[in-house]
């Protein structure tokens, strides 16, 4: 197992997003948060706006996004966030979002995520969770690469934050059957695959783009009760309850859950250091692929950080989106 750099920060599992941005000035910083109409996305966008960022809320439901923008403007006394429609499972809306963006971009927070209770597919026939959580964000980030490079040239850095999950410990990426065309469908394994893909994206994006001043890091927000769980089947709910009982996680508030994303977005320790997986605001320690989740609830499996796998996933994802 390869030894990896463990970067620490002053923050902990109980830190909040507001504590992380305290004394941080993001005036002039242009930021996008996907999935910013609910849960962690709202709090992430609010905290960044409170620190002075010029915020764009990328959301499927613009009516809900407008309501959030109003709340953020009122609570921060800042500039009202811009609201733009983005459905990560619909390649056309991703393309429209990218084409409409102009000027530099400094922070891209790939926060949105879906969980399904059964097999659902996009119009391309892709498994819904992989298509949304990974491929949609991949298309968005690669489409905005020029804007991020422009932002890095202007500010000296640009960052991408990919929201992953402890669920990545359940499964790596199955290159022979991304979309469950041959294997039996398990929504938990599908979700786990997509969250591993999020971490692998951060590894390869940093390798490719660090010379442009762009780094990417994956984060685990921890156990947070959000709308993400609304589609859980009884089996998924049982599995979550069992994981909590086994000590795999303890529930955080939304303010605490957003803190690790904010650390990756603004902490000086990650201005030029990427390809990491953060847990509780620290770089997580790496565990073997056969490690037990209950014994290593704050670890990251090797398959989520393997550079060869990350490079392969990037190439395959590019080919899928071109098809």
GROMACS .gro file of N, CA and C in nm, residues 104-252:
model
  447
  104UNK      N    1  -1.387   3.406  -1.571
  104UNK     CA    2  -1.314   3.310  -1.488
  104UNK      C    3  -1.404   3.239  -1.388
  105UNK      N    4  -1.357   3.125  -1.342
  105UNK     CA    5  -1.421   3.049  -1.235
  105UNK      C    6  -1.313   3.010  -1.135
  106UNK      N    7  -1.338   3.029  -1.007
  106UNK     CA    8  -1.236   3.002  -0.906
  106UNK      C    9  -1.268   2.881  -0.819
  107UNK      N   10  -1.396   2.856  -0.796
  107UNK     CA   11  -1.437   2.743  -0.713
  107UNK      C   12  -1.553   2.669  -0.779
  108UNK      N   13  -1.536   2.539  -0.798
  108UNK     CA   14  -1.643   2.453  -0.848
  108UNK      C   15  -1.668   2.346  -0.743
  109UNK      N   16  -1.785   2.351  -0.681
  109UNK     CA   17  -1.820   2.254  -0.577
  109UNK      C   18  -1.919   2.155  -0.635
  110UNK      N   19  -1.871   2.036  -0.668
  110UNK     CA   20  -1.955   1.931  -0.724
  110UNK      C   21  -2.026   1.859  -0.610
  111UNK      N   22  -2.132   1.921  -0.563
  111UNK     CA   23  -2.202   1.876  -0.442
  111UNK      C   24  -2.323   1.788  -0.471
  112UNK      N   25  -2.391   1.809  -0.583
  112UNK     CA   26  -2.516   1.740  -0.610
  112UNK      C   27  -2.497   1.588  -0.611
  113UNK      N   28  -2.601   1.518  -0.571
  113UNK     CA   29  -2.596   1.373  -0.574
  113UNK      C   30  -2.735   1.314  -0.568
  114UNK      N   31  -2.750   1.194  -0.623
  114UNK     CA   32  -2.877   1.124  -0.617
  114UNK      C   33  -2.857   0.985  -0.560
  115UNK      N   34  -2.962   0.935  -0.498
  115UNK     CA   35  -2.970   0.796  -0.452
  115UNK      C   36  -3.100   0.740  -0.507
  116UNK      N   37  -3.094   0.623  -0.564
  116UNK     CA   38  -3.216   0.560  -0.614
  116UNK      C   39  -3.245   0.433  -0.534
  117UNK      N   40  -3.373   0.399  -0.527
  117UNK     CA   41  -3.413   0.277  -0.458
  117UNK      C   42  -3.417   0.157  -0.550
  118UNK      N   43  -3.413   0.180  -0.680
  118UNK     CA   44  -3.416   0.074  -0.779
  118UNK      C   45  -3.348   0.122  -0.905
  119UNK      N   46  -3.340   0.034  -1.003
  119UNK     CA   47  -3.269   0.067  -1.127
  119UNK      C   48  -3.344   0.171  -1.208
  120UNK      N   49  -3.279   0.282  -1.232
  120UNK     CA   50  -3.331   0.385  -1.322
  120UNK      C   51  -3.221   0.419  -1.422
  121UNK      N   52  -3.264   0.455  -1.543
  121UNK     CA   53  -3.167   0.483  -1.648
  121UNK      C   54  -3.194   0.620  -1.712
  122UNK      N   55  -3.086   0.679  -1.764
  122UNK     CA   56  -3.100   0.802  -1.841
  122UNK      C   57  -3.145   0.766  -1.983
  123UNK      N   58  -3.168   0.866  -2.065
  123UNK     CA   59  -3.211   0.839  -2.203
  123UNK      C   60  -3.104   0.765  -2.281
  124UNK      N   61  -2.977   0.776  -2.237
  124UNK     CA   62  -2.870   0.702  -2.303
  124UNK      C   63  -2.865   0.556  -2.259
  125UNK      N   64  -2.944   0.523  -2.154
  125UNK     CA   65  -2.939   0.387  -2.099
  125UNK      C   66  -2.839   0.374  -1.987
  126UNK      N   67  -2.782   0.486  -1.941
  126UNK     CA   68  -2.684   0.482  -1.834
  126UNK      C   69  -2.753   0.469  -1.698
  127UNK      N   70  -2.688   0.396  -1.608
  127UNK     CA   71  -2.739   0.385  -1.471
  127UNK      C   72  -2.742   0.523  -1.409
  128UNK      N   73  -2.854   0.557  -1.345
  128UNK     CA   74  -2.884   0.695  -1.306
  128UNK      C   75  -2.783   0.752  -1.206
  129UNK      N   76  -2.744   0.676  -1.107
  129UNK     CA   77  -2.655   0.729  -1.004
  129UNK      C   78  -2.515   0.757  -1.061
  130UNK      N   79  -2.463   0.665  -1.141
  130UNK     CA   80  -2.332   0.686  -1.203
  130UNK      C   81  -2.338   0.803  -1.301
  131UNK      N   82  -2.448   0.810  -1.377
  131UNK     CA   83  -2.462   0.917  -1.476
  131UNK      C   84  -2.468   1.054  -1.411
  132UNK      N   85  -2.541   1.063  -1.300
  132UNK     CA   86  -2.557   1.192  -1.232
  132UNK      C   87  -2.436   1.227  -1.147
  133UNK      N   88  -2.404   1.138  -1.056
  133UNK     CA   89  -2.302   1.169  -0.956
  133UNK      C   90  -2.162   1.180  -1.014
  134UNK      N   91  -2.133   1.098  -1.116
  134UNK     CA   92  -2.000   1.105  -1.177
  134UNK      C   93  -2.000   1.171  -1.315
  135UNK      N   94  -2.069   1.109  -1.411
  135UNK     CA   95  -2.056   1.156  -1.549
  135UNK      C   96  -2.103   1.299  -1.569
  136UNK      N   97  -2.212   1.337  -1.503
  136UNK     CA   98  -2.259   1.475  -1.515
  136UNK      C   99  -2.159   1.575  -1.460
  137UNK      N  100  -2.104   1.544  -1.344
  137UNK     CA  101  -2.003   1.633  -1.286
  137UNK      C  102  -1.874   1.632  -1.368
  138UNK      N  103  -1.840   1.518  -1.423
  138UNK     CA  104  -1.721   1.510  -1.508
  138UNK      C  105  -1.738   1.601  -1.630
  139UNK      N  106  -1.855   1.592  -1.694
  139UNK     CA  107  -1.881   1.677  -1.811
  139UNK      C  108  -1.878   1.825  -1.774
  140UNK      N  109  -1.933   1.858  -1.658
  140UNK     CA  110  -1.935   1.997  -1.613
  140UNK      C  111  -1.794   2.048  -1.589
  141UNK      N  112  -1.715   1.972  -1.516
  141UNK     CA  113  -1.579   2.017  -1.482
  141UNK      C  114  -1.490   2.028  -1.605
  142UNK      N  115  -1.495   1.928  -1.692
  142UNK     CA  116  -1.411   1.935  -1.812
  142UNK      C  117  -1.458   2.047  -1.905
  143UNK      N  118  -1.589   2.070  -1.908
  143UNK     CA  119  -1.640   2.179  -1.989
  143UNK      C  120  -1.599   2.316  -1.938
  144UNK      N  121  -1.579   2.326  -1.806
  144UNK     CA  122  -1.541   2.452  -1.743
  144UNK      C  123  -1.391   2.464  -1.720
  145UNK      N  124  -1.315   2.372  -1.776
  145UNK     CA  125  -1.170   2.374  -1.753
  145UNK      C  126  -1.106   2.507  -1.791
  146UNK      N  127  -1.145   2.561  -1.906
  146UNK     CA  128  -1.086   2.687  -1.949
  146UNK      C  129  -1.118   2.798  -1.850
  147UNK      N  130  -1.241   2.802  -1.800
  147UNK     CA  131  -1.280   2.905  -1.703
  147UNK      C  132  -1.203   2.889  -1.573
  148UNK      N  133  -1.182   2.765  -1.531
  148UNK     CA  134  -1.103   2.740  -1.410
  148UNK      C  135  -0.958   2.781  -1.430
  149UNK      N  136  -0.903   2.751  -1.547
  149UNK     CA  137  -0.765   2.792  -1.575
  149UNK      C  138  -0.753   2.944  -1.577
  150UNK      N  139  -0.854   3.009  -1.630
  150UNK     CA  140  -0.856   3.156  -1.630
  150UNK      C  141  -0.864   3.209  -1.487
  151UNK      N  142  -0.945   3.143  -1.405
  151UNK     CA  143  -0.956   3.182  -1.264
  151UNK      C  144  -0.826   3.163  -1.191
  152UNK      N  145  -0.757   3.052  -1.219
  152UNK     CA  146  -0.629   3.026  -1.154
  152UNK      C  147  -0.523   3.127  -1.195
  153UNK      N  148  -0.524   3.165  -1.322
  153UNK     CA  149  -0.428   3.266  -1.369
  153UNK      C  150  -0.452   3.400  -1.304
  154UNK      N  151  -0.579   3.429  -1.279
  154UNK     CA  152  -0.616   3.557  -1.220
  154UNK      C  153  -0.589   3.561  -1.070
  155UNK      N  154  -0.619   3.451  -1.001
  155UNK     CA  155  -0.614   3.451  -0.854
  155UNK      C  156  -0.493   3.375  -0.797
  156UNK      N  157  -0.428   3.297  -0.883
  156UNK     CA  158  -0.316   3.216  -0.836
  156UNK      C  159  -0.356   3.075  -0.799
  157UNK      N  160  -0.487   3.046  -0.802
  157UNK     CA  161  -0.537   2.911  -0.771
  157UNK      C  162  -0.682   2.900  -0.814
  158UNK      N  163  -0.723   2.778  -0.845
  158UNK     CA  164  -0.864   2.744  -0.865
  158UNK      C  165  -0.882   2.604  -0.808
  159UNK      N  166  -0.999   2.581  -0.751
  159UNK     CA  167  -1.021   2.453  -0.683
  159UNK      C  168  -1.153   2.389  -0.725
  160UNK      N  169  -1.150   2.256  -0.727
  160UNK     CA  170  -1.271   2.176  -0.746
  160UNK      C  171  -1.288   2.090  -0.621
  161UNK      N  172  -1.409   2.083  -0.570
  161UNK     CA  173  -1.441   1.997  -0.457
  161UNK      C  174  -1.542   1.894  -0.505
  162UNK      N  175  -1.509   1.767  -0.491
  162UNK     CA  176  -1.598   1.658  -0.531
  162UNK      C  177  -1.652   1.591  -0.405
  163UNK      N  178  -1.782   1.599  -0.386
  163UNK     CA  179  -1.840   1.539  -0.265
  163UNK      C  180  -1.857   1.390  -0.285
  164UNK      N  181  -1.781   1.314  -0.209
  164UNK     CA  182  -1.784   1.168  -0.213
  164UNK      C  183  -1.861   1.118  -0.091
  165UNK      N  184  -1.825   1.003  -0.039
  165UNK     CA  185  -1.899   0.945   0.073
  165UNK      C  186  -1.824   0.826   0.130
  166UNK      N  187  -1.849   0.797   0.257
  166UNK     CA  188  -1.800   0.673   0.316
  166UNK      C  189  -1.848   0.553   0.236
  167UNK      N  190  -1.959   0.569   0.166
  167UNK     CA  191  -2.013   0.459   0.084
  167UNK      C  192  -1.913   0.408  -0.018
  168UNK      N  193  -1.813   0.490  -0.053
  168UNK     CA  194  -1.714   0.444  -0.152
  168UNK      C  195  -1.645   0.317  -0.105
  169UNK      N  196  -1.647   0.293   0.027
  169UNK     CA  197  -1.580   0.175   0.083
  169UNK      C  198  -1.646   0.045   0.040
  170UNK      N  199  -1.771   0.054  -0.009
  170UNK     CA  200  -1.846  -0.067  -0.045
  170UNK      C  201  -1.810  -0.122  -0.182
  171UNK      N  202  -1.761  -0.037  -0.272
  171UNK     CA  203  -1.736  -0.086  -0.408
  171UNK      C  204  -1.643   0.007  -0.485
  172UNK      N  205  -1.557  -0.055  -0.567
  172UNK     CA  206  -1.479   0.021  -0.662
  172UNK      C  207  -1.560   0.041  -0.789
  173UNK      N  208  -1.492   0.079  -0.896
  173UNK     CA  209  -1.557   0.100  -1.024
  173UNK      C  210  -1.548  -0.028  -1.106
  174UNK      N  211  -1.662  -0.075  -1.156
  174UNK     CA  212  -1.666  -0.195  -1.239
  174UNK      C  213  -1.659  -0.152  -1.385
  175UNK      N  214  -1.540  -0.157  -1.441
  175UNK     CA  215  -1.521  -0.111  -1.579
  175UNK      C  216  -1.589  -0.201  -1.681
  176UNK      N  217  -1.621  -0.323  -1.641
  176UNK     CA  218  -1.687  -0.416  -1.733
  176UNK      C  219  -1.839  -0.400  -1.735
  177UNK      N  220  -1.891  -0.328  -1.635
  177UNK     CA  221  -2.037  -0.315  -1.628
  177UNK      C  222  -2.076  -0.194  -1.544
  178UNK      N  223  -2.037  -0.075  -1.590
  178UNK     CA  224  -2.073   0.048  -1.521
  178UNK      C  225  -2.223   0.055  -1.492
  179UNK      N  226  -2.301   0.016  -1.592
  179UNK     CA  227  -2.443   0.048  -1.594
  179UNK      C  228  -2.534  -0.070  -1.558
  180UNK      N  229  -2.476  -0.172  -1.499
  180UNK     CA  230  -2.554  -0.285  -1.450
  180UNK      C  231  -2.640  -0.346  -1.561
  181UNK      N  232  -2.574  -0.372  -1.673
  181UNK     CA  233  -2.643  -0.437  -1.785
  181UNK      C  234  -2.633  -0.589  -1.775
  182UNK      N  235  -2.534  -0.638  -1.699
  182UNK     CA  236  -2.516  -0.782  -1.687
  182UNK      C  237  -2.527  -0.833  -1.543
  183UNK      N  238  -2.491  -0.749  -1.446
  183UNK     CA  239  -2.498  -0.792  -1.306
  183UNK      C  240  -2.630  -0.748  -1.244
  184UNK      N  241  -2.668  -0.816  -1.137
  184UNK     CA  242  -2.791  -0.781  -1.066
  184UNK      C  243  -2.776  -0.642  -1.006
  185UNK      N  244  -2.885  -0.566  -1.009
  185UNK     CA  245  -2.877  -0.429  -0.962
  185UNK      C  246  -2.889  -0.420  -0.811
  186UNK      N  247  -2.794  -0.352  -0.751
  186UNK     CA  248  -2.796  -0.322  -0.608
  186UNK      C  249  -2.776  -0.171  -0.598
  187UNK      N  250  -2.877  -0.096  -0.555
  187UNK     CA  251  -2.863   0.051  -0.551
  187UNK      C  252  -2.751   0.098  -0.460
  188UNK      N  253  -2.721   0.023  -0.355
  188UNK     CA  254  -2.612   0.064  -0.266
  188UNK      C  255  -2.477   0.047  -0.332
  189UNK      N  256  -2.460  -0.060  -0.409
  189UNK     CA  257  -2.335  -0.079  -0.482
  189UNK      C  258  -2.323   0.024  -0.593
  190UNK      N  259  -2.434   0.055  -0.658
  190UNK     CA  260  -2.431   0.157  -0.763
  190UNK      C  261  -2.391   0.293  -0.706
  191UNK      N  262  -2.448   0.328  -0.591
  191UNK     CA  263  -2.412   0.455  -0.527
  191UNK      C  264  -2.264   0.454  -0.487
  192UNK      N  265  -2.219   0.342  -0.430
  192UNK     CA  266  -2.079   0.331  -0.388
  192UNK      C  267  -1.985   0.349  -0.507
  193UNK      N  268  -2.018   0.287  -0.620
  193UNK     CA  269  -1.936   0.301  -0.740
  193UNK      C  270  -1.926   0.448  -0.781
  194UNK      N  271  -2.038   0.519  -0.776
  194UNK     CA  272  -2.037   0.660  -0.817
  194UNK      C  273  -1.954   0.745  -0.723
  195UNK      N  274  -1.954   0.711  -0.594
  195UNK     CA  275  -1.878   0.790  -0.496
  195UNK      C  276  -1.728   0.759  -0.506
  196UNK      N  277  -1.693   0.635  -0.540
  196UNK     CA  278  -1.553   0.604  -0.570
  196UNK      C  279  -1.508   0.682  -0.692
  197UNK      N  280  -1.596   0.690  -0.793
  197UNK     CA  281  -1.563   0.765  -0.915
  197UNK      C  282  -1.538   0.912  -0.885
  198UNK      N  283  -1.614   0.969  -0.791
  198UNK     CA  284  -1.592   1.109  -0.752
  198UNK      C  285  -1.451   1.130  -0.699
  199UNK      N  286  -1.405   1.037  -0.615
  199UNK     CA  287  -1.270   1.050  -0.559
  199UNK      C  288  -1.164   1.031  -0.668
  200UNK      N  289  -1.186   0.936  -0.757
  200UNK     CA  290  -1.090   0.913  -0.866
  200UNK      C  291  -1.082   1.033  -0.959
  201UNK      N  292  -1.194   1.100  -0.980
  201UNK     CA  293  -1.192   1.222  -1.061
  201UNK      C  294  -1.094   1.324  -1.002
  202UNK      N  295  -1.099   1.341  -0.869
  202UNK     CA  296  -1.012   1.440  -0.804
  202UNK      C  297  -0.865   1.407  -0.825
  203UNK      N  298  -0.835   1.278  -0.825
  203UNK     CA  299  -0.695   1.234  -0.844
  203UNK      C  300  -0.646   1.272  -0.983
  204UNK      N  301  -0.725   1.235  -1.084
  204UNK     CA  302  -0.679   1.258  -1.222
  204UNK      C  303  -0.691   1.404  -1.263
  205UNK      N  304  -0.793   1.473  -1.215
  205UNK     CA  305  -0.805   1.616  -1.247
  205UNK      C  306  -0.684   1.692  -1.197
  206UNK      N  307  -0.639   1.659  -1.075
  206UNK     CA  308  -0.520   1.725  -1.020
  206UNK      C  309  -0.396   1.692  -1.103
  207UNK      N  310  -0.381   1.566  -1.141
  207UNK     CA  311  -0.264   1.529  -1.222
  207UNK      C  312  -0.262   1.606  -1.354
  208UNK      N  313  -0.378   1.619  -1.416
  208UNK     CA  314  -0.385   1.683  -1.546
  208UNK      C  315  -0.377   1.836  -1.538
  209UNK      N  316  -0.435   1.892  -1.434
  209UNK     CA  317  -0.459   2.036  -1.434
  209UNK      C  318  -0.378   2.115  -1.331
  210UNK      N  319  -0.300   2.048  -1.248
  210UNK     CA  320  -0.223   2.121  -1.147
  210UNK      C  321  -0.129   2.224  -1.212
  211UNK      N  322  -0.080   2.191  -1.330
  211UNK     CA  323   0.010   2.286  -1.399
  211UNK      C  324  -0.065   2.411  -1.444
  212UNK      N  325  -0.199   2.403  -1.450
  212UNK     CA  326  -0.282   2.520  -1.480
  212UNK      C  327  -0.320   2.597  -1.354
  213UNK      N  328  -0.276   2.546  -1.237
  213UNK     CA  329  -0.313   2.610  -1.112
  213UNK      C  330  -0.444   2.558  -1.053
  214UNK      N  331  -0.494   2.445  -1.109
  214UNK     CA  332  -0.622   2.388  -1.065
  214UNK      C  333  -0.596   2.260  -0.988
  215UNK      N  334  -0.654   2.248  -0.869
  215UNK     CA  335  -0.647   2.123  -0.794
  215UNK      C  336  -0.789   2.079  -0.758
  216UNK      N  337  -0.804   1.949  -0.738
  216UNK     CA  338  -0.934   1.893  -0.700
  216UNK      C  339  -0.916   1.800  -0.582
  217UNK      N  340  -1.009   1.806  -0.489
  217UNK     CA  341  -1.008   1.716  -0.374
  217UNK      C  342  -1.148   1.660  -0.352
  218UNK      N  343  -1.153   1.537  -0.305
  218UNK     CA  344  -1.280   1.472  -0.270
  218UNK      C  345  -1.302   1.486  -0.121
  219UNK      N  346  -1.429   1.493  -0.080
  219UNK     CA  347  -1.461   1.509   0.061
  219UNK      C  348  -1.573   1.413   0.100
  220UNK      N  349  -1.567   1.368   0.223
  220UNK     CA  350  -1.676   1.292   0.284
  220UNK      C  351  -1.742   1.384   0.387
  221UNK      N  352  -1.867   1.425   0.364
  221UNK     CA  353  -1.931   1.516   0.460
  221UNK      C  354  -1.971   1.447   0.590
  222UNK      N  355  -1.973   1.313   0.590
  222UNK     CA  356  -2.016   1.240   0.708
  222UNK      C  357  -2.167   1.215   0.704
  223UNK      N  358  -2.218   1.159   0.811
  223UNK     CA  359  -2.360   1.128   0.817
  223UNK      C  360  -2.443   1.252   0.843
  224UNK      N  361  -2.521   1.292   0.745
  224UNK     CA  362  -2.606   1.411   0.757
  224UNK      C  363  -2.743   1.374   0.703
  225UNK      N  364  -2.846   1.404   0.778
  225UNK     CA  365  -2.982   1.377   0.733
  225UNK      C  366  -3.026   1.486   0.635
  226UNK      N  367  -3.038   1.449   0.507
  226UNK     CA  368  -3.079   1.544   0.404
  226UNK      C  369  -3.183   1.477   0.315
  227UNK      N  370  -3.226   1.548   0.213
  227UNK     CA  371  -3.322   1.492   0.118
  227UNK      C  372  -3.267   1.377   0.038
  228UNK      N  373  -3.135   1.354   0.046
  228UNK     CA  374  -3.073   1.244  -0.028
  228UNK      C  375  -3.133   1.109   0.012
  229UNK      N  376  -3.182   1.099   0.135
  229UNK     CA  377  -3.233   0.971   0.184
  229UNK      C  378  -3.381   0.947   0.151
  230UNK      N  379  -3.444   1.042   0.082
  230UNK     CA  380  -3.589   1.030   0.063
  230UNK      C  381  -3.629   0.911  -0.023
  231UNK      N  382  -3.539   0.863  -0.108
  231UNK     CA  383  -3.572   0.752  -0.195
  231UNK      C  384  -3.520   0.618  -0.144
  232UNK      N  385  -3.474   0.614  -0.022
  232UNK     CA  386  -3.421   0.490   0.033
  232UNK      C  387  -3.529   0.382   0.040
  233UNK      N  388  -3.491   0.262   0.005
  233UNK     CA  389  -3.578   0.147   0.025
  233UNK      C  390  -3.569   0.105   0.172
  234UNK      N  391  -3.662   0.021   0.220
  234UNK     CA  392  -3.651  -0.030   0.358
  234UNK      C  393  -3.515  -0.095   0.384
  235UNK      N  394  -3.461  -0.165   0.284
  235UNK     CA  395  -3.331  -0.229   0.303
  235UNK      C  396  -3.220  -0.126   0.317
  236UNK      N  397  -3.226  -0.019   0.238
  236UNK     CA  398  -3.125   0.086   0.249
  236UNK      C  399  -3.133   0.156   0.385
  237UNK      N  400  -3.255   0.180   0.432
  237UNK     CA  401  -3.272   0.242   0.564
  237UNK      C  402  -3.220   0.151   0.674
  238UNK      N  403  -3.246   0.021   0.661
  238UNK     CA  404  -3.196  -0.075   0.759
  238UNK      C  405  -3.044  -0.077   0.760
  239UNK      N  406  -2.984  -0.074   0.642
  239UNK     CA  407  -2.838  -0.075   0.632
  239UNK      C  408  -2.779   0.050   0.696
  240UNK      N  409  -2.845   0.165   0.676
  240UNK     CA  410  -2.798   0.289   0.737
  240UNK      C  411  -2.807   0.282   0.888
  241UNK      N  412  -2.918   0.229   0.939
  241UNK     CA  413  -2.934   0.216   1.084
  241UNK      C  414  -2.830   0.123   1.143
  242UNK      N  415  -2.800   0.015   1.072
  242UNK     CA  416  -2.700  -0.080   1.120
  242UNK      C  417  -2.561  -0.017   1.121
  243UNK      N  418  -2.532   0.063   1.019
  243UNK     CA  419  -2.401   0.130   1.014
  243UNK      C  420  -2.387   0.229   1.129
  244UNK      N  421  -2.494   0.301   1.157
  244UNK     CA  422  -2.489   0.394   1.271
  244UNK      C  423  -2.469   0.318   1.401
  245UNK      N  424  -2.540   0.207   1.418
  245UNK     CA  425  -2.528   0.128   1.541
  245UNK      C  426  -2.388   0.068   1.556
  246UNK      N  427  -2.323   0.038   1.443
  246UNK     CA  428  -2.189  -0.020   1.446
  246UNK      C  429  -2.081   0.085   1.467
  247UNK      N  430  -2.120   0.210   1.472
  247UNK     CA  431  -2.023   0.318   1.495
  247UNK      C  432  -1.954   0.366   1.370
  248UNK      N  433  -2.008   0.327   1.252
  248UNK     CA  434  -1.947   0.372   1.128
  248UNK      C  435  -1.957   0.525   1.116
  249UNK      N  436  -2.065   0.582   1.168
  249UNK     CA  437  -2.080   0.726   1.168
  249UNK      C  438  -2.174   0.768   1.279
  250UNK      N  439  -2.164   0.894   1.316
  250UNK     CA  440  -2.264   0.958   1.401
  250UNK      C  441  -2.315   1.078   1.322
  251UNK      N  442  -2.442   1.106   1.339
  251UNK     CA  443  -2.501   1.213   1.259
  251UNK      C  444  -2.442   1.349   1.294
  252UNK      N  445  -2.417   1.427   1.189
  252UNK     CA  446  -2.375   1.566   1.203
  252UNK      C  447  -2.490   1.657   1.166
   0.00000   0.00000   0.00000
